[in-house]
Amino acid sequence: MRDPKELQKWMTPDTSEPRVNRLWSRVRESGEKKAPMWRWAAASAIAASLAVAAFALWPRPLAVGSQLEASAEGTVGRFSDGSRVEVGRSSSVRLVSDTKGEVRVELERGSATFEVSKRPDRRFVVHADGVEVRVVGTRFTVTRDSQGVTVSVERGIVEVARAATTVRLGAGQRWAEAEVQAAAEAQPEPEPSLAEPEPELPSVAPAPPVPAPEPAAPPRPVRTQKGVHRAAPAARAPVTPPAAAAQTPATGGGSDLVERPGAPTAAQLFQEALAARREGRSAHAALTFDRFLRDFPYDSRAALAAFELGRLRMDQLSDVKGATQALEQALKLAPDGTFAEDALSRLVRAYDELGSKGACARYREQYLARFPNGPYARSVSARCAQ
Amino acid sequence: MPLPDSRATNVVPLHRSGELPDATLVLEAREGQQWAREALFRRHVKRIMALAFRLMPEEDPEDLAHDVFVKALGSLDTLANPAAFGPWLSAVTVTLIKMKLRKKRWLRRIGMAKSEELDAESLMSRDAPEGVRIALGDLYKAAEKLGEEERIALLLQRIEGLELQQIAEQMHLSLATVKRRIARAEAALAEVASDA
């Protein structure tokens, strides 16, 4: 039997000072928020009651061909894959087909918000008056009225196809058919291109609220990232990219710098995400970090939140592509952050798994240049094989 | 040894806490002194991260150490002998890892987690000699085939270098049970070595 001390020597983790400091920050924050046992017991009892109530009230999945119609009040429907739809007042949706590879829904009138379960092998398509919205896993609203169709994305990415053109929308972006038409009429030549650059997630500014469907007046409250507030009638460009939105911060409307009553603070969101992560509720933790980044992109914790989001997506949610976006954002926000070494090594692994050899090699070189004797140097060197 | 005048100043430079024994720091931490909690953390964190990493290298040691310290610092009142904080912390680590391994096994069984082979090579230092590489590779291959108690007992013995009695204390098992676990683990290890 080999001397254990000899084996230990070659099998040691990175315990560098920055890492220890970062870990202490996490431990301290978690410790401060630790609730007494009786609170946990009370919370468990409430959660159990809610679970029973939710089971009793949980809507049955919609059948193919069935219509979900809301009159004065909105209603909620569920699809067989777990996706949900909130149908606005005076609105109607119909489930056209539900197959192994695709769920297809028709928005017949009004407005509906979809929360789509992440299923890479299954497309979720919403059809509205000649416009098709294709999605893998996200939350977005489609509105159909006399002005045309409007699509607003809260998180994730969707594709909007109209005739022969397709637009890609990221979190916080919005597309309005009426504005596309107006832009096309104003500039007949050249043919307006709807192709958008890859959105940089998360957005630094949420989309403006979506106008309510006609004939509903006044505009109904629309839920946005910041809570509930009135729809704004201001005209916008066909697609509002984050970069453009960032040029006009703190001017009201969609600015993420405006605190609205009832909206969670940065500290609350961050703590909620940490707590969810600690309790193993990875999906909720990721959503909360994601929301934190969209609502508070300039907060001092944004870089750490992006890094934690990347780790969750990579380790717990099998969302390697999403992980690369979050990790890259973390490095962009804090290139010399305490997590830079971890983030770079993860990017190498992620791009290797995704088959993106170029990006993989680029991050590998960065890692080896900055951390030639780092704990991941060996595994990083072995990646990105052609 | 006199206590630092924490209540008067509310701030104690961390280097002074280095002179205090664990027992004093535990008593101060129980009183809500943040500096004592931090001192305990900094004194033991590297050892705990290393222990966690070697027992469950497929997980991030930072995450494991985080969970260990949150649990330990939150339940200092249950520590009967404050002077034994170090071994108690190791036992908390072992228990937490046992629970995580058990959870992982159940998730795999019901198809909610992927069964991934542990790449021991990627976890070792680049300069590890060939003999060490083979020994560690065999240990983790055998560990993959074992239940959580056999796995932990084997790694505590072969890598951490603990005696059977120490393993029994850290795992809250009887000495006889530990001997049975080790015997089963050694059989698996011999099988792996003969396959190689």
PDB file of C-alpha atoms in Angstrom, chain A residues 54 205 228 296 310-311 323 327 330 371:
ATOM      1  CA  ALA A  54     -51.771  23.358  -6.300  1.00  0.00           C
ATOM      2  CA  ALA A 205     -32.551  46.982 -20.381  1.00  0.00           C
ATOM      3  CA  VAL A 228     -46.527  45.433 -12.585  1.00  0.00           C
ATOM      4  CA  PHE A 296     -29.162  45.008 -11.977  1.00  0.00           C
ATOM      5  CA  GLY A 310     -22.757  29.782 -15.621  1.00  0.00           C
ATOM      6  CA  ARG A 311     -21.851  27.122 -13.102  1.00  0.00           C
ATOM      7  CA  ALA A 323     -23.363  28.514 -19.510  1.00  0.00           C
ATOM      8  CA  LEU A 327     -19.365  32.790 -18.076  1.00  0.00           C
ATOM      9  CA  ALA A 330     -18.767  37.201 -15.912  1.00  0.00           C
ATOM     10  CA  PHE A 371      -2.481  30.348 -15.269  1.00  0.00           C
TER      11      PHE A 371
END
